Coordinates of C-alpha atoms in Angstrom, one line a residue:
Chain A
M1117 CA 79.9 41.8 101.9
S1118 CA 81.5 42.9 105.3
E1119 CA 80.5 41.3 108.7
F1120 CA 79.8 45.3 109.3
D1121 CA 78.7 48.5 108.0
A1122 CA 81.4 49.7 111.0
I1123 CA 83.3 49.3 113.5
V1124 CA 84.6 51.3 116.0
V1125 CA 87.5 50.7 118.0
G1126 CA 87.3 52.1 121.8
A1127 CA 84.2 52.5 124.2
G1128 CA 85.1 56.2 124.9
P1129 CA 83.1 59.1 125.0
A1130 CA 84.2 59.2 121.0
G1131 CA 83.5 55.7 120.0
T1132 CA 80.2 55.6 121.8
S1133 CA 78.9 58.4 119.8
A1134 CA 79.6 57.5 117.4
A1135 CA 78.6 53.9 117.4
S1136 CA 76.0 54.8 119.4
K1137 CA 74.5 57.6 116.6
M1138 CA 75.1 54.8 113.6
A1139 CA 73.7 51.9 115.2
S1140 CA 70.3 54.5 115.7
S1141 CA 70.2 55.1 112.3
G1142 CA 70.1 51.7 111.7
M1143 CA 73.9 51.3 111.1
N1144 CA 75.0 47.6 111.4
V1145 CA 77.4 48.4 113.8
L1146 CA 80.5 47.2 116.8
L1147 CA 81.9 48.5 119.2
V1148 CA 85.1 47.2 119.9
E1149 CA 86.3 47.7 123.9
R1150 CA 89.9 46.9 125.3
G1151 CA 88.6 47.2 128.7
D1152 CA 86.3 45.0 130.5
P1153 CA 84.2 46.7 131.6
P1154 CA 83.9 49.7 129.7
G1155 CA 85.7 52.4 131.6
S1156 CA 88.3 50.3 133.4
K1157 CA 90.9 51.6 131.1
N1158 CA 90.3 55.6 130.9
V1159 CA 90.9 58.1 133.1
S1160 CA 90.0 62.1 132.7
G1161 CA 90.6 65.1 135.3
G1162 CA 87.8 64.9 135.4
I1163 CA 84.8 68.1 133.8
L1164 CA 82.9 67.3 131.0
W1165 CA 82.1 70.8 129.7
G1166 CA 78.7 71.6 126.9
K1167 CA 75.5 69.8 126.0
D1168 CA 77.6 68.0 123.6
L1169 CA 75.5 64.7 125.1
S1170 CA 72.0 66.2 124.7
K1171 CA 72.4 65.0 120.6
L1172 CA 72.2 61.8 121.7
Y1173 CA 69.9 61.8 124.2
P1174 CA 68.2 64.2 125.5
D1175 CA 67.5 63.6 128.9
W1176 CA 71.5 62.4 130.1
E1177 CA 71.5 65.5 132.5
K1178 CA 69.1 63.2 134.3
T1179 CA 70.5 59.8 133.3
A1180 CA 74.2 59.7 133.4
P1181 CA 76.5 59.3 136.2
L1182 CA 77.4 62.7 137.4
E1183 CA 78.9 63.9 140.0
R1184 CA 77.9 67.7 140.6
F1185 CA 77.3 70.5 138.5
I1186 CA 80.4 73.4 138.5
T1187 CA 79.5 76.5 140.1
N1188 CA 83.1 77.3 141.9
K1189 CA 85.4 77.7 139.1
V1190 CA 89.1 78.8 140.4
T1191 CA 92.5 79.6 138.1
G1192 CA 95.5 80.1 140.4
F1193 CA 99.1 79.7 141.0
L1194 CA 101.1 78.2 143.8
T1195 CA 104.1 79.2 145.3
E1196 CA 106.2 76.9 147.7
D1197 CA 104.5 79.7 150.2
S1198 CA 101.4 81.3 148.7
S1199 CA 98.5 80.9 146.7
I1200 CA 96.8 83.3 144.8
S1201 CA 94.1 82.7 142.7
I1202 CA 90.8 84.1 140.4
D1203 CA 87.9 82.8 142.5
F1204 CA 84.5 82.7 140.5
K1205 CA 81.1 81.4 142.0
T1206 CA 77.6 82.2 140.6
K1207 CA 74.2 81.0 140.9
R1208 CA 74.2 81.5 136.9
F1209 CA 76.0 77.8 136.4
E1210 CA 73.2 76.3 139.0
R1211 CA 70.6 77.8 136.1
Q1212 CA 72.2 76.8 133.3
R1213 CA 75.0 74.3 134.0
T1214 CA 77.7 74.1 132.0
G1215 CA 79.5 71.5 133.4
Y1216 CA 80.0 68.4 135.3
S1217 CA 82.4 66.8 137.6
V1218 CA 82.8 62.4 135.8
L1219 CA 84.3 59.8 137.0
R1220 CA 85.2 57.6 133.6
T1221 CA 84.6 54.5 135.2
K1222 CA 80.9 55.5 136.0
L1223 CA 80.6 57.3 132.9
D1224 CA 82.4 55.2 130.2
G1225 CA 79.9 52.5 131.1
W1226 CA 77.2 54.3 130.9
L1227 CA 77.9 55.5 127.4
A1228 CA 78.3 51.4 126.2
K1229 CA 75.3 50.6 127.7
K1230 CA 73.3 53.6 125.7
A1231 CA 75.3 52.4 122.4
K1232 CA 74.1 49.1 122.9
D1233 CA 70.6 50.1 123.6
S1234 CA 70.8 52.1 120.3
G1235 CA 71.0 48.8 119.1
A1236 CA 75.3 48.5 118.4
T1237 CA 76.8 45.0 118.9
V1238 CA 79.3 46.2 122.3
I1239 CA 82.2 43.9 122.7
T1240 CA 84.3 43.7 125.8
G1241 CA 87.5 42.3 127.2
I1242 CA 89.0 41.9 123.2
T1243 CA 92.0 43.9 122.2
V1244 CA 92.4 44.9 118.5
D1245 CA 95.8 44.5 117.3
G1246 CA 95.6 46.1 114.3
L1247 CA 93.6 47.4 110.9
A1248 CA 92.8 44.8 107.9
R1249 CA 93.7 46.3 104.7
D1250 CA 93.0 45.7 100.2
G1251 CA 95.2 47.7 98.7
N1252 CA 94.9 51.5 100.2
K1253 CA 91.7 50.7 101.6
V1254 CA 91.0 50.0 105.4
I1255 CA 88.7 47.2 105.2
G1256 CA 87.9 45.9 108.9
V1257 CA 90.3 45.1 112.0
R1258 CA 92.8 42.3 113.4
Q1259 CA 92.0 40.5 116.2
E1260 CA 94.5 37.8 117.4
N1261 CA 94.8 35.7 114.3
D1262 CA 91.3 36.7 112.7
V1263 CA 89.6 39.5 110.5
I1264 CA 86.5 41.3 111.3
T1265 CA 85.3 42.9 108.1
S1266 CA 83.2 46.6 107.8
D1267 CA 83.1 48.7 105.0
L1268 CA 84.6 51.8 107.9
V1269 CA 86.1 51.6 111.0
V1270 CA 86.6 54.3 113.6
L1271 CA 89.5 54.4 115.3
A1272 CA 88.2 55.8 119.1
E1273 CA 91.8 54.5 121.4
G1274 CA 91.8 57.4 122.8
A1275 CA 95.3 59.3 123.7
N1276 CA 97.5 56.8 123.2
P1277 CA 96.7 55.9 119.9
R1278 CA 98.7 52.4 119.0
I1279 CA 97.1 51.1 116.0
A1280 CA 97.0 54.8 114.4
I1281 CA 100.4 54.4 115.2
D1282 CA 101.5 51.4 114.3
E1283 CA 99.2 51.2 111.0
G1284 CA 101.0 54.7 110.1
L1285 CA 98.0 56.7 110.3
R1286 CA 99.4 59.4 112.7
Q1287 CA 103.0 60.3 113.3
P1288 CA 104.6 59.6 116.1
I1289 CA 104.2 61.3 119.4
N1290 CA 107.0 64.3 120.6
D1291 CA 107.5 65.6 124.1
H1292 CA 105.4 69.3 123.1
D1293 CA 102.3 66.6 121.6
V1294 CA 101.2 65.4 124.9
A1295 CA 101.3 66.0 128.9
I1296 CA 101.4 63.5 131.9
G1297 CA 98.4 63.0 133.5
I1298 CA 98.6 61.4 137.1
K1299 CA 95.6 61.5 139.5
Q1300 CA 94.6 60.3 142.5
V1301 CA 90.4 60.0 143.9
F1302 CA 89.4 60.4 147.5
K1303 CA 87.2 59.7 149.2
F1304 CA 85.4 61.6 151.9
S1305 CA 81.1 62.0 153.0
E1306 CA 79.2 64.0 150.6
Q1307 CA 78.7 66.6 153.3
T1308 CA 82.2 66.6 154.4
I1309 CA 83.1 67.8 150.5
N1310 CA 79.9 70.6 150.8
E1311 CA 81.5 72.1 154.2
R1312 CA 85.1 72.2 152.5
F1313 CA 84.1 74.0 149.6
N1314 CA 81.4 76.1 150.6
L1315 CA 78.9 73.9 148.4
R1316 CA 75.5 72.9 148.2
N1317 CA 72.6 70.8 146.5
G1318 CA 75.3 69.0 143.9
A1319 CA 77.1 72.1 143.6
G1320 CA 80.8 71.5 142.7
F1321 CA 83.9 73.0 142.7
A1322 CA 86.4 73.1 139.8
G1323 CA 90.1 74.3 140.7
E1324 CA 92.9 74.2 137.9
Y1325 CA 96.9 75.8 139.3
S1326 CA 100.0 76.7 137.1
L1327 CA 102.8 74.7 139.8
G1328 CA 105.1 77.4 140.5
F1329 CA 106.9 76.0 143.2
L1330 CA 108.6 73.0 140.7
N1331 CA 112.3 73.3 140.1
N1332 CA 114.8 73.2 136.7
G1333 CA 111.9 75.0 134.8
V1334 CA 110.2 71.8 135.4
K1335 CA 106.3 72.4 134.5
A1336 CA 102.8 71.5 135.6
G1337 CA 99.5 72.3 136.0
G1338 CA 97.6 70.6 139.1
F1339 CA 93.5 70.4 138.9
L1340 CA 91.6 69.8 142.1
Y1341 CA 87.7 68.8 141.4
T1342 CA 84.8 67.9 144.1
N1343 CA 82.6 64.8 142.7
K1344 CA 79.6 63.9 144.6
D1345 CA 82.0 61.9 147.8
T1346 CA 85.3 62.0 146.7
I1347 CA 87.1 64.2 145.4
S1348 CA 90.1 63.9 142.1
L1349 CA 93.1 65.9 142.3
G1350 CA 95.6 65.5 139.9
V1351 CA 98.4 67.2 138.2
V1352 CA 99.5 67.6 134.2
I1353 CA 103.1 67.3 133.3
D1354 CA 105.3 69.1 130.2
I1355 CA 107.4 65.9 129.3
F1356 CA 109.7 68.2 127.4
D1357 CA 111.4 70.3 130.3
L1358 CA 111.0 67.2 132.7
R1359 CA 113.3 65.3 129.8
K1360 CA 115.8 68.4 130.5
D1361 CA 115.6 68.3 134.0
N1362 CA 116.0 64.4 134.5
S1363 CA 116.0 64.5 138.1
T1364 CA 112.4 64.5 138.5
Y1365 CA 110.7 61.6 139.2
S1366 CA 106.6 62.5 138.3
F1367 CA 105.3 61.3 140.6
D1368 CA 107.0 62.9 143.3
I1369 CA 105.1 66.3 141.4
M1370 CA 102.1 64.5 142.1
E1371 CA 102.7 64.2 145.4
K1372 CA 104.3 67.2 146.2
F1373 CA 100.8 69.7 145.2
A1374 CA 99.1 66.7 147.3
S1375 CA 101.5 68.9 150.3
H1376 CA 101.1 72.1 149.3
P1377 CA 100.3 74.0 152.2
Y1378 CA 97.2 75.0 150.2
I1379 CA 95.6 71.8 148.8
A1380 CA 96.8 69.4 151.5
P1381 CA 93.8 70.6 153.3
Y1382 CA 91.5 70.2 151.3
I1383 CA 92.2 66.6 151.4
E1384 CA 93.2 66.1 154.7
G1385 CA 91.8 62.7 156.6
G1386 CA 90.4 61.1 152.5
Q1387 CA 91.6 57.8 151.9
L1388 CA 93.1 57.5 148.4
Q1389 CA 91.0 55.4 146.2
E1390 CA 92.6 55.6 143.7
Y1391 CA 96.2 56.4 141.5
S1392 CA 95.9 56.7 138.0
A1393 CA 98.2 58.2 134.8
H1394 CA 97.0 58.8 131.6
L1395 CA 98.5 60.8 128.8
V1396 CA 97.2 64.0 128.1
C1397 CA 96.7 65.4 124.6
E1398 CA 98.5 68.7 124.1
G1399 CA 99.6 69.7 120.6
G1400 CA 96.9 71.7 119.7
I1401 CA 95.7 71.9 116.3
D1402 CA 99.0 70.9 114.9
Y1403 CA 99.0 67.4 116.8
V1404 CA 95.9 66.8 115.0
P1405 CA 96.4 64.2 111.9
K1406 CA 94.5 63.3 108.5
L1407 CA 91.6 62.7 110.3
Y1408 CA 89.9 60.1 107.1
G1409 CA 91.0 57.8 104.5
N1410 CA 89.4 55.1 102.6
G1411 CA 87.6 53.0 104.9
Y1412 CA 88.8 55.0 108.1
L1413 CA 87.8 57.9 110.3
I1414 CA 89.7 58.8 113.2
A1415 CA 88.1 60.5 116.4
G1416 CA 88.6 61.7 119.3
D1417 CA 91.6 61.9 122.0
S1418 CA 93.2 59.8 119.0
A1419 CA 93.3 62.8 117.1
G1420 CA 94.4 65.1 119.4
F1421 CA 91.4 66.6 120.0
S1422 CA 91.4 68.4 122.9
F1423 CA 91.8 72.2 124.5
S1424 CA 93.4 74.0 126.6
N1425 CA 94.1 77.9 127.0
G1426 CA 94.8 77.8 130.4
M1427 CA 91.7 78.8 131.8
M1428 CA 89.5 76.0 129.9
I1429 CA 90.3 72.6 129.5
Q1430 CA 88.1 70.2 127.2
G1431 CA 88.4 67.1 125.7
M1432 CA 85.3 64.9 126.5
N1433 CA 82.9 67.4 125.2
Y1434 CA 85.2 67.3 121.8
A1435 CA 85.5 63.9 121.7
I1436 CA 81.5 63.5 122.0
A1437 CA 81.2 66.0 119.6
S1438 CA 83.7 64.4 116.7
G1439 CA 82.3 60.6 117.6
I1440 CA 79.2 62.1 116.3
A1441 CA 80.4 64.1 113.3
A1442 CA 82.1 60.6 112.9
G1443 CA 78.8 59.3 113.3
E1444 CA 77.2 61.2 110.6
T1445 CA 79.4 61.1 108.4
A1446 CA 79.5 57.1 108.3
I1447 CA 75.3 57.9 107.6
S1448 CA 75.6 59.9 104.7
A1449 CA 78.7 57.3 103.3
K1450 CA 75.9 53.8 103.9
E1451 CA 73.2 55.4 102.3
S1452 CA 75.8 56.5 99.1
N1453 CA 77.2 53.4 99.1
D1454 CA 80.6 54.6 99.2
Y1455 CA 83.4 54.8 102.0
S1456 CA 86.1 56.1 100.2
E1457 CA 88.4 59.1 101.5
S1458 CA 86.8 61.7 98.9
M1459 CA 83.6 60.7 100.4
L1460 CA 84.2 60.5 104.1
S1461 CA 86.2 64.2 103.5
S1462 CA 83.2 65.5 105.1
Y1463 CA 84.2 64.2 108.1
E1464 CA 86.8 67.0 108.3
K1465 CA 84.2 69.8 106.8
K1466 CA 82.0 68.9 109.4
L1467 CA 84.4 69.2 112.7
S1468 CA 85.7 72.5 110.8
S1469 CA 82.5 74.6 111.0
S1470 CA 82.1 72.7 114.4
E1471 CA 84.2 73.9 118.2
V1472 CA 86.1 71.2 118.0
L1473 CA 88.5 72.4 114.9
M1474 CA 87.2 75.7 115.0
D1475 CA 88.6 76.7 118.2
M1476 CA 91.9 74.1 117.7
R1477 CA 92.6 76.3 114.4
N1478 CA 91.5 79.9 115.9
F1479 CA 93.9 78.9 119.3
R1480 CA 97.2 77.2 117.2
G1481 CA 100.1 78.0 119.4
I1482 CA 98.4 78.3 122.7
Q1483 CA 100.2 75.6 124.2
N1484 CA 103.8 78.0 124.3
V1485 CA 101.6 80.4 126.2
T1486 CA 100.2 77.3 128.7
W1487 CA 103.7 75.9 128.9
S1488 CA 105.6 78.9 128.9
P1489 CA 107.9 80.2 131.6
L1490 CA 106.0 83.3 132.1
V1491 CA 103.2 81.2 133.5
H1492 CA 104.8 78.6 135.5
E1493 CA 107.5 80.9 136.9
F1494 CA 107.4 84.2 136.1
I1495 CA 103.7 85.6 137.3
P1496 CA 103.2 83.0 140.0
K1497 CA 106.0 84.7 142.1
F1498 CA 106.1 88.6 140.4
T1499 CA 102.2 88.3 141.7
E1500 CA 103.4 86.3 145.1
G1501 CA 106.1 89.7 145.5
I1502 CA 103.7 92.3 144.6
L1503 CA 101.2 90.9 147.0
Y1504 CA 103.1 90.2 150.0
N1505 CA 104.5 93.6 149.7
M1506 CA 101.3 95.1 149.8
F1507 CA 99.2 93.8 152.6
N1508 CA 102.0 93.1 154.5
E1509 CA 102.5 95.8 157.3
T1510 CA 106.3 96.5 158.4
G1511 CA 105.5 99.6 160.1
E1512 CA 107.6 101.2 157.2
P1513 CA 106.4 104.3 155.0
K1514 CA 103.7 102.6 152.7
K1515 CA 104.8 102.7 149.0
H1516 CA 102.6 103.3 145.5
L1517 CA 101.8 99.5 143.6
F1518 CA 103.8 100.9 140.8
E1519 CA 107.1 100.9 143.2
I1520 CA 106.3 97.6 144.3
A1521 CA 105.8 96.2 141.0
L1522 CA 109.1 97.6 139.8
E1523 CA 111.5 96.5 142.9
N1524 CA 109.5 92.7 142.7
F1525 CA 110.4 93.1 138.3
A1526 CA 114.1 93.7 139.3
G1527 CA 113.7 90.6 141.2
S1528 CA 113.0 88.7 138.5
K1529 CA 115.2 86.8 135.6
Y1530 CA 113.2 88.6 133.0
D1531 CA 114.3 91.3 131.2
R1532 CA 111.8 93.9 129.9
K1533 CA 111.8 93.6 126.5
S1534 CA 111.2 89.8 126.3
L1535 CA 108.2 89.7 128.9
V1536 CA 106.3 93.1 127.1
L1537 CA 106.6 90.7 123.9
D1538 CA 105.5 87.2 126.0
L1539 CA 102.7 89.2 127.4
Y1540 CA 101.4 90.4 124.2
R1541 CA 102.0 86.9 123.2
M1542 CA 99.2 86.2 126.3
M1543 CA 97.2 88.2 125.7
R1544 CA 96.7 87.8 121.9
R1545 CA 96.4 84.0 122.2
M1546 CA 94.8 83.3 125.3
Chain B
M115 CA 101.8 58.2 151.3
N116 CA 105.4 56.4 148.8
I117 CA 104.3 55.8 145.6
E118 CA 104.6 51.9 146.2
E119 CA 101.5 52.2 149.0
K120 CA 99.1 54.3 145.9
L121 CA 100.4 51.6 143.1
A122 CA 98.7 49.4 146.1
V123 CA 95.6 49.8 145.8
L124 CA 94.8 49.0 142.5
N125 CA 93.5 46.3 140.7
Y126 CA 95.3 44.4 138.0
K127 CA 94.5 41.4 135.8
T128 CA 97.6 40.6 135.5
D129 CA 98.8 38.6 132.8
P130 CA 101.7 36.5 133.7
T131 CA 102.1 34.8 129.6
Y132 CA 102.1 38.2 128.0
P133 CA 104.2 41.5 128.9
H134 CA 102.8 44.3 126.7
I135 CA 105.6 46.6 127.2
T136 CA 109.1 45.0 126.4
V137 CA 112.5 46.6 126.5
N138 CA 115.4 45.7 125.0
P139 CA 118.2 45.6 127.3
S140 CA 121.6 46.1 124.7
I141 CA 120.3 49.6 123.4
C142 CA 119.4 50.0 127.8
E143 CA 122.3 49.1 128.8
T144 CA 124.2 52.3 127.1
C145 CA 121.4 54.6 127.7
P146 CA 122.8 58.0 129.0
D147 CA 119.9 59.2 130.8
H148 CA 117.6 56.9 131.6
F149 CA 114.5 59.2 131.6
C150 CA 111.8 56.4 131.6
T151 CA 112.6 56.2 135.3
F152 CA 112.0 59.9 136.2
A153 CA 108.3 60.2 133.6
C154 CA 107.0 56.6 134.6
P155 CA 104.3 57.4 136.8
A156 CA 103.8 53.9 137.7
R157 CA 107.8 53.8 138.8
C158 CA 108.0 50.4 136.5
Y159 CA 110.9 51.5 135.1
T160 CA 114.0 51.6 137.8
L161 CA 117.8 51.1 138.3
I162 CA 119.2 48.6 140.5
D163 CA 123.6 49.3 140.7
G164 CA 122.9 51.0 137.3
K165 CA 121.1 48.7 135.6
L166 CA 117.6 49.4 134.5
N167 CA 115.0 46.9 135.9
F168 CA 111.3 47.3 134.3
K169 CA 108.5 45.4 135.2
Y170 CA 105.4 45.6 133.7
E171 CA 102.8 43.9 136.4
D172 CA 102.9 47.8 137.3
C173 CA 101.8 49.1 134.6
V174 CA 99.0 51.2 134.8
E175 CA 99.0 51.9 130.7
C176 CA 99.7 55.4 130.3
G177 CA 101.9 55.7 127.0
T178 CA 104.6 58.1 128.9
C179 CA 107.3 55.6 128.4
F180 CA 106.8 55.2 124.8
V181 CA 107.0 58.9 124.1
A182 CA 109.6 59.1 127.1
C183 CA 112.0 56.9 125.3
S184 CA 113.5 58.4 123.0
H185 CA 116.4 55.8 122.1
G186 CA 114.0 53.2 120.5
S187 CA 114.2 50.4 123.5
V188 CA 110.5 50.5 124.2
K189 CA 108.2 48.1 122.5
W190 CA 104.4 49.1 123.7
T191 CA 101.5 47.5 122.7
N192 CA 98.2 46.7 124.7
P193 CA 98.0 43.8 127.3
K194 CA 95.3 41.2 125.8
G195 CA 91.8 41.7 126.1
G196 CA 90.5 42.5 129.5
Q197 CA 93.9 41.9 130.8
G198 CA 96.2 45.1 133.1
I199 CA 94.7 47.8 135.2
K200 CA 91.3 48.2 135.9
Y201 CA 90.1 51.2 137.3
K202 CA 87.1 51.0 139.2
L203 CA 86.8 55.1 139.1
G204 CA 88.8 56.1 136.2

């Protein structure tokens, strides 16, 4: 007889959702979190997209600690001197709110409380050392020199999944599987943020940029998100190219982004409240491990569930959706008193018919586009050249756009054949 | 602001009895790249007179060094419960 029906490791969006789902159906659930309080180890950009939480908490938009709802989405390129972007603002996002900026220590604290209210036992400040096994079956977790037993373990450890790696449940992490996320949060008054970003009544700004000003092929993306009275500014750095370069410091890329001529004015005068770093899953569907086995399930970042096609960057909603799917799977397992691998395989079936695995399969290989020299070097510099030539009045006779484009193309390192191929791949995969 | 000033705004509950990350000095000694010194966002890895110096006290527990070290020197575990970095915002 196990002490718990289920033990969930990690009180982030995935773990709390799984625990809440199971506990509210009457299961005896232990949610273990190494941070104290919950959320104190967790970092996101972060915009929470989607309405997955409403499946657990219909009134979440009224009660959760949400910062601002996003009405202004910017996707752009930064070069040494210039900023080029698509700036989309819509009243539609005011009526139909689809993305909220969040700060994870607040959000995860709330999520853990909701899991507790649903009936889960929540313990914080406890680090799980590993899994307890009986033959090929997971029968609980190891902590210090003790074993806590359960019929099911849900691993929701986040992007640096120590247990899953150490226990051989997922492959080791490679350079292309994750990127280095670094973030700084600056304090302002709510009014200053409203004025700087043209925002009113709780509306927010979410900007994401390809950083075309880095040298030696180093690639990174940047983000700027407005919270209620803080701004989250961060970078996501490709490890493969950083390693190849081996002369650029990750934290210098953060500083270079913060001091870019068209980013620095946004954060001018803001007091630095926090500096943080976190791995970001970037490996796509090929980084997703086997999601279930005898007595265990893997959810959220631990399973590599995140999505980015350059336009949308998502992780927390996939974590919640996978946590709920894990919870539903566990409920069926409990009903039939069967926690075997074949029973738990329905978890993957659920995810396969949901946004999570459908998106990840549908966009297989997208990271080869979002992290390509095309996006990080060619497009920013090429577009900058064209726009500069087009808008710059020199007193010389004006040229047609096509002529300007050809001249700028000739000045780039790209040959025409690979450009056509790379553009085709980009259009197909995005 | 330099990285040291940025790290100074953070709160840690440092565990003096347990370095949750350890490196193998004999591997680091012959390391051809020391990529950890560039990758770590908290500058926990530095070269002093060509010798690798690692301090776990500034670690923000991101896991980057575990991926960065391709020579098998970094042994990565989580700090004991409740210890280590303590974010207020996240």
